[in-house]
Tab-separated table of N, CA and C in Angstrom:
chain	number	residue	atom	x	y	z
R	1	MET	N	-5.080	9.918	-9.725
R	1	MET	CA	-5.088	10.876	-8.365
R	1	MET	C	-3.722	9.980	-7.814
R	2	PRO	N	-2.772	11.149	-7.249
R	2	PRO	CA	-1.523	10.704	-6.888
R	2	PRO	C	-1.791	9.832	-5.128
R	3	ARG	N	-1.204	9.003	-5.191
R	3	ARG	CA	-1.114	7.872	-3.802
R	3	ARG	C	-0.422	8.604	-2.919
R	4	THR	N	-1.304	8.460	-1.828
R	4	THR	CA	-0.516	8.874	-0.332
R	4	THR	C	-0.418	8.123	0.649
R	5	MET	N	0.265	8.518	1.522
R	5	MET	CA	0.740	7.394	2.691
R	5	MET	C	-0.431	7.645	3.635
R	6	PHE	N	-0.862	6.639	4.405
R	6	PHE	CA	-1.478	6.786	5.677
R	6	PHE	C	-0.929	7.461	6.602
R	7	GLU	N	-1.953	8.073	7.470
R	7	GLU	CA	-1.656	8.917	8.616
R	7	GLU	C	-0.634	8.103	9.683
R	8	ARG	N	-1.251	6.919	9.659
R	8	ARG	CA	-0.249	5.818	10.730
R	8	ARG	C	0.244	4.528	9.874
R	9	ALA	N	1.075	4.282	10.172
R	9	ALA	CA	1.685	2.733	9.064
R	9	ALA	C	0.845	1.540	10.113
R	10	ILE	N	0.504	0.751	9.288
R	10	ILE	CA	-0.011	-0.487	9.898
R	10	ILE	C	1.067	-1.723	9.974
R	11	PHE	N	1.034	-2.318	10.916
R	11	PHE	CA	2.038	-3.488	10.852
R	11	PHE	C	1.609	-4.956	10.989
R	12	ALA	N	1.606	-5.745	9.885
R	12	ALA	CA	1.253	-7.104	9.519
R	12	ALA	C	2.210	-7.982	10.465
R	13	GLN	N	1.821	-8.786	11.464
R	13	GLN	CA	2.655	-9.911	11.882
R	13	GLN	C	2.872	-11.135	10.751
R	14	LEU	N	3.689	-11.403	10.220
R	14	LEU	CA	4.074	-12.609	9.520
R	14	LEU	C	4.714	-13.571	10.204
R	15	GLU	N	4.737	-14.629	9.616
R	15	GLU	CA	5.693	-16.090	10.639
R	15	GLU	C	6.895	-15.681	10.962
R	16	ASN	N	7.992	-15.209	10.332
R	16	ASN	CA	9.174	-14.709	10.976
R	16	ASN	C	9.323	-13.103	10.883
R	17	TYR	N	8.624	-12.365	10.225
R	17	TYR	CA	8.929	-10.968	10.504
R	17	TYR	C	7.890	-9.965	10.490
R	18	VAL	N	7.923	-8.825	10.800
R	18	VAL	CA	6.818	-7.695	10.906
R	18	VAL	C	7.020	-6.738	9.390
R	19	ARG	N	5.940	-6.890	8.717
R	19	ARG	CA	5.518	-6.065	7.559
R	19	ARG	C	5.154	-4.898	7.803
R	20	LYS	N	5.863	-3.805	7.368
R	20	LYS	CA	5.233	-2.266	7.372
R	20	LYS	C	4.281	-1.947	6.170
R	21	ILE	N	3.213	-1.732	6.541
R	21	ILE	CA	2.282	-0.965	5.542
R	21	ILE	C	1.473	0.112	5.588
R	22	ALA	N	2.025	1.188	4.453
R	22	ALA	CA	1.853	2.411	4.776
R	22	ALA	C	0.971	3.323	3.627
R	23	SER	N	0.293	2.306	2.522
R	23	SER	CA	-0.437	3.048	1.798
R	23	SER	C	-1.176	2.034	1.123
R	24	VAL	N	-2.412	2.454	0.301
R	24	VAL	CA	-2.962	1.236	-0.490
R	24	VAL	C	-2.171	0.410	-1.454
R	25	ASP	N	-1.197	0.980	-2.029
R	25	ASP	CA	-0.213	0.130	-3.030
R	25	ASP	C	0.433	-0.838	-2.207
R	26	ASP	N	0.777	-0.487	-0.671
R	26	ASP	CA	1.465	-1.684	-0.056
R	26	ASP	C	0.242	-2.493	0.489
R	27	VAL	N	-0.909	-2.340	0.649
R	27	VAL	CA	-2.094	-3.139	0.969
R	27	VAL	C	-2.231	-4.015	-0.263
R	28	LEU	N	-2.290	-3.305	-1.346
R	28	LEU	CA	-2.122	-4.217	-2.454
R	28	LEU	C	-1.231	-5.237	-2.779
R	29	ASP	N	0.000	-4.642	-2.452
R	29	ASP	CA	1.251	-5.864	-2.684
R	29	ASP	C	1.255	-6.881	-1.423
R	30	PHE	N	0.557	-6.568	-0.269
R	30	PHE	CA	0.341	-7.539	0.847
R	30	PHE	C	-0.584	-8.747	0.647
R	31	LEU	N	-1.750	-8.101	-0.267
R	31	LEU	CA	-3.002	-8.927	-0.552
R	31	LEU	C	-2.460	-9.917	-1.872
R	32	ASN	N	-1.508	-9.349	-2.636
R	32	ASN	CA	-1.195	-10.327	-3.452
R	32	ASN	C	-0.252	-11.229	-3.114
R	33	ASP	N	0.283	-11.318	-2.114
R	33	ASP	CA	1.011	-12.265	-1.269
R	33	ASP	C	0.105	-13.190	-0.251
R	34	TRP	N	-1.156	-12.871	-0.128
R	34	TRP	CA	-1.584	-13.541	0.830
R	34	TRP	C	-2.108	-14.806	0.216
R	35	PRO	N	-1.904	-15.926	1.279
R	35	PRO	CA	-1.992	-17.505	0.605
R	35	PRO	C	-3.521	-17.566	0.012
R	36	GLN	N	-3.363	-18.495	-1.172
R	36	GLN	CA	-4.743	-18.810	-1.777
R	36	GLN	C	-5.896	-19.313	-0.969
R	37	ASP	N	-5.425	-20.186	-0.061
R	37	ASP	CA	-6.341	-21.241	0.873
R	37	ASP	C	-6.724	-19.969	1.807
R	38	GLN	N	-6.356	-18.759	2.161
R	38	GLN	CA	-7.112	-17.969	3.104
R	38	GLN	C	-7.650	-16.704	2.668
R	39	ARG	N	-7.948	-16.810	1.454
R	39	ARG	CA	-8.795	-15.749	0.612
R	39	ARG	C	-10.074	-16.181	0.835
R	40	ASP	N	-10.750	-15.333	1.420
R	40	ASP	CA	-12.234	-15.512	1.740
R	40	ASP	C	-12.757	-14.149	1.302
R	41	ILE	N	-14.265	-14.018	1.807
R	41	ILE	CA	-14.796	-12.612	1.627
R	41	ILE	C	-14.128	-11.761	2.182
R	42	THR	N	-13.688	-11.619	3.246
R	42	THR	CA	-12.926	-10.427	3.665
R	42	THR	C	-11.501	-9.819	2.945
R	43	TYR	N	-10.925	-10.735	1.857
R	43	TYR	CA	-10.136	-10.748	0.930
R	43	TYR	C	-10.662	-9.796	0.098
R	44	ASP	N	-11.480	-10.722	-0.496
R	44	ASP	CA	-12.161	-9.951	-1.837
R	44	ASP	C	-12.948	-8.659	-1.434
R	45	VAL	N	-13.016	-8.197	-0.164
R	45	VAL	CA	-14.020	-6.787	0.063
R	45	VAL	C	-12.794	-5.819	0.014
R	46	MET	N	-11.450	-6.346	0.685
R	46	MET	CA	-10.326	-5.720	0.910
R	46	MET	C	-9.540	-5.260	-0.929
R	47	ILE	N	-9.595	-6.023	-1.517
R	47	ILE	CA	-9.392	-5.822	-3.047
R	47	ILE	C	-10.273	-4.788	-3.754
R	48	GLY	N	-11.539	-5.132	-3.094
R	48	GLY	CA	-12.576	-4.158	-3.843
R	48	GLY	C	-12.192	-2.756	-3.408
R	49	ALA	N	-12.011	-2.410	-2.100
R	49	ALA	CA	-11.890	-1.203	-1.361
R	49	ALA	C	-10.788	-0.550	-1.956
R	50	CYS	N	-9.221	-1.412	-2.042
R	50	CYS	CA	-8.324	-0.991	-2.674
R	50	CYS	C	-8.740	-0.118	-4.329
R	51	ARG	N	-9.257	-0.897	-5.019
R	51	ARG	CA	-9.344	-0.409	-6.234
R	51	ARG	C	-10.305	0.700	-6.328
R	52	LYS	N	-11.132	1.081	-5.163
R	52	LYS	CA	-12.030	2.085	-5.389
R	52	LYS	C	-11.404	3.138	-4.740
R	53	ALA	N	-10.342	3.021	-3.761
R	53	ALA	CA	-9.321	4.238	-3.647
R	53	ALA	C	-8.686	4.376	-4.432
R	54	ILE	N	-8.246	3.498	-5.429
R	54	ILE	CA	-7.200	4.057	-6.558
R	54	ILE	C	-7.995	4.797	-7.466
R	55	THR	N	-9.328	4.562	-7.689
R	55	THR	CA	-10.160	5.498	-8.585
R	55	THR	C	-10.795	6.656	-7.960
R	56	GLY	N	-10.204	6.886	-6.653
R	56	GLY	CA	-10.894	7.943	-5.999
R	56	GLY	C	-12.099	8.007	-5.274
R	57	ASN	N	-12.535	7.050	-5.507
R	57	ASN	CA	-14.210	6.630	-5.000
R	57	ASN	C	-14.373	6.076	-3.699
R	58	LEU	N	-13.065	5.925	-3.101
R	58	LEU	CA	-13.096	5.532	-1.418
R	58	LEU	C	-11.638	6.387	-0.702
R	59	PRO	N	-11.889	6.887	0.235
R	59	PRO	CA	-10.661	7.530	0.776
R	59	PRO	C	-9.689	6.517	1.483
R	60	ASP	N	-8.675	6.965	0.994
R	60	ASP	CA	-7.455	6.108	1.602
R	60	ASP	C	-7.260	5.804	3.249
R	61	SER	N	-8.148	6.408	3.931
R	61	SER	CA	-8.269	6.397	5.139
R	61	SER	C	-9.266	5.069	5.671
R	62	ALA	N	-9.939	5.117	4.609
R	62	ALA	CA	-11.136	3.902	4.866
R	62	ALA	C	-10.550	2.785	4.690
R	63	VAL	N	-9.530	2.597	3.653
R	63	VAL	CA	-8.757	1.304	3.343
R	63	VAL	C	-7.930	1.054	4.388
R	64	ALA	N	-7.068	1.838	5.245
R	64	ALA	CA	-6.185	1.596	6.139
R	64	ALA	C	-7.206	1.035	7.481
R	65	GLU	N	-8.172	1.742	8.078
R	65	GLU	CA	-8.870	1.242	8.997
R	65	GLU	C	-9.456	-0.269	8.731
R	66	ASN	N	-10.244	-0.642	7.241
R	66	ASN	CA	-10.794	-2.041	7.200
R	66	ASN	C	-9.680	-2.803	6.989
R	67	PHE	N	-8.107	-2.440	6.456
R	67	PHE	CA	-7.160	-3.412	6.416
R	67	PHE	C	-6.644	-4.003	7.774
R	68	ARG	N	-6.912	-2.926	8.822
R	68	ARG	CA	-6.396	-3.006	10.259
R	68	ARG	C	-7.362	-4.052	10.600
R	69	ARG	N	-8.862	-4.061	10.356
R	69	ARG	CA	-9.750	-4.875	10.654
R	69	ARG	C	-9.539	-6.376	10.021
R	70	PHE	N	-9.307	-6.300	8.736
R	70	PHE	CA	-8.852	-7.648	7.885
R	70	PHE	C	-7.546	-8.245	8.886
R	71	LEU	N	-6.505	-7.846	9.156
R	71	LEU	CA	-5.477	-8.209	9.713
R	71	LEU	C	-5.929	-8.512	11.170
R	72	LYS	N	-6.629	-7.991	11.764
R	72	LYS	CA	-7.131	-8.673	13.445
R	72	LYS	C	-7.672	-9.689	13.152
R	73	ARG	N	-8.799	-9.562	12.095
R	73	ARG	CA	-9.594	-11.148	11.995
R	73	ARG	C	-8.631	-12.107	11.846
R	74	HIS	N	-7.670	-12.012	10.941
R	74	HIS	CA	-6.956	-12.915	10.607
R	74	HIS	C	-5.736	-13.494	11.524
R	75	GLY	N	-5.903	-12.626	12.741
R	75	GLY	CA	-4.790	-12.863	13.706
R	75	GLY	C	-3.288	-12.409	13.382
R	76	SER	N	-3.469	-11.357	12.167
R	76	SER	CA	-2.022	-11.178	11.902
R	76	SER	C	-1.609	-9.503	12.047
R	77	LEU	N	-2.702	-8.889	12.664
R	77	LEU	CA	-2.099	-7.380	13.402
R	77	LEU	C	-1.033	-7.480	14.609
R	78	ALA	N	0.231	-6.787	14.000
R	78	ALA	CA	1.509	-6.839	15.003
R	78	ALA	C	0.975	-5.916	16.223
R	79	GLU	N	1.471	-6.249	16.915
R	79	GLU	CA	1.696	-5.379	18.552
R	79	GLU	C	2.403	-4.172	17.896
R	80	THR	N	2.213	-3.231	18.174
R	80	THR	CA	3.021	-1.527	17.575
R	80	THR	C	3.792	-1.172	18.742
R	81	THR	N	3.683	-1.503	19.416
R	81	THR	CA	4.239	-0.815	21.056
R	81	THR	C	6.021	-1.030	20.649
R	82	GLY	N	6.676	0.287	20.451
R	82	GLY	CA	8.072	0.228	20.357
R	82	GLY	C	8.510	0.158	18.808
R	83	LEU	N	7.488	-0.271	17.873
R	83	LEU	CA	7.491	0.013	16.442
R	83	LEU	C	7.829	1.497	16.030
R	84	ARG	N	8.600	1.835	15.037
R	84	ARG	CA	8.493	3.116	14.432
R	84	ARG	C	7.598	3.008	12.954
R	85	ALA	N	6.819	4.004	13.051
R	85	ALA	CA	6.140	4.245	11.686
R	85	ALA	C	6.706	4.465	10.712
């Protein structure tokens, strides 16, 4: 199944920069960089959701919404006012 872009990009606030996340593949790349000591049950759920989306068993839009929640829970959801998607 071809990968698609999210309807709206998600911006993750990291220490020194903001990272744009625009697809399930971007979410997986981001999660691969997530610190080992911060990998909790929400991390595991996000990995599982990405795998389901890749196999066509979950819509990409569900991954996007859950990733926004993941970032918010971890205090990493960037303020998007003024940022371009």
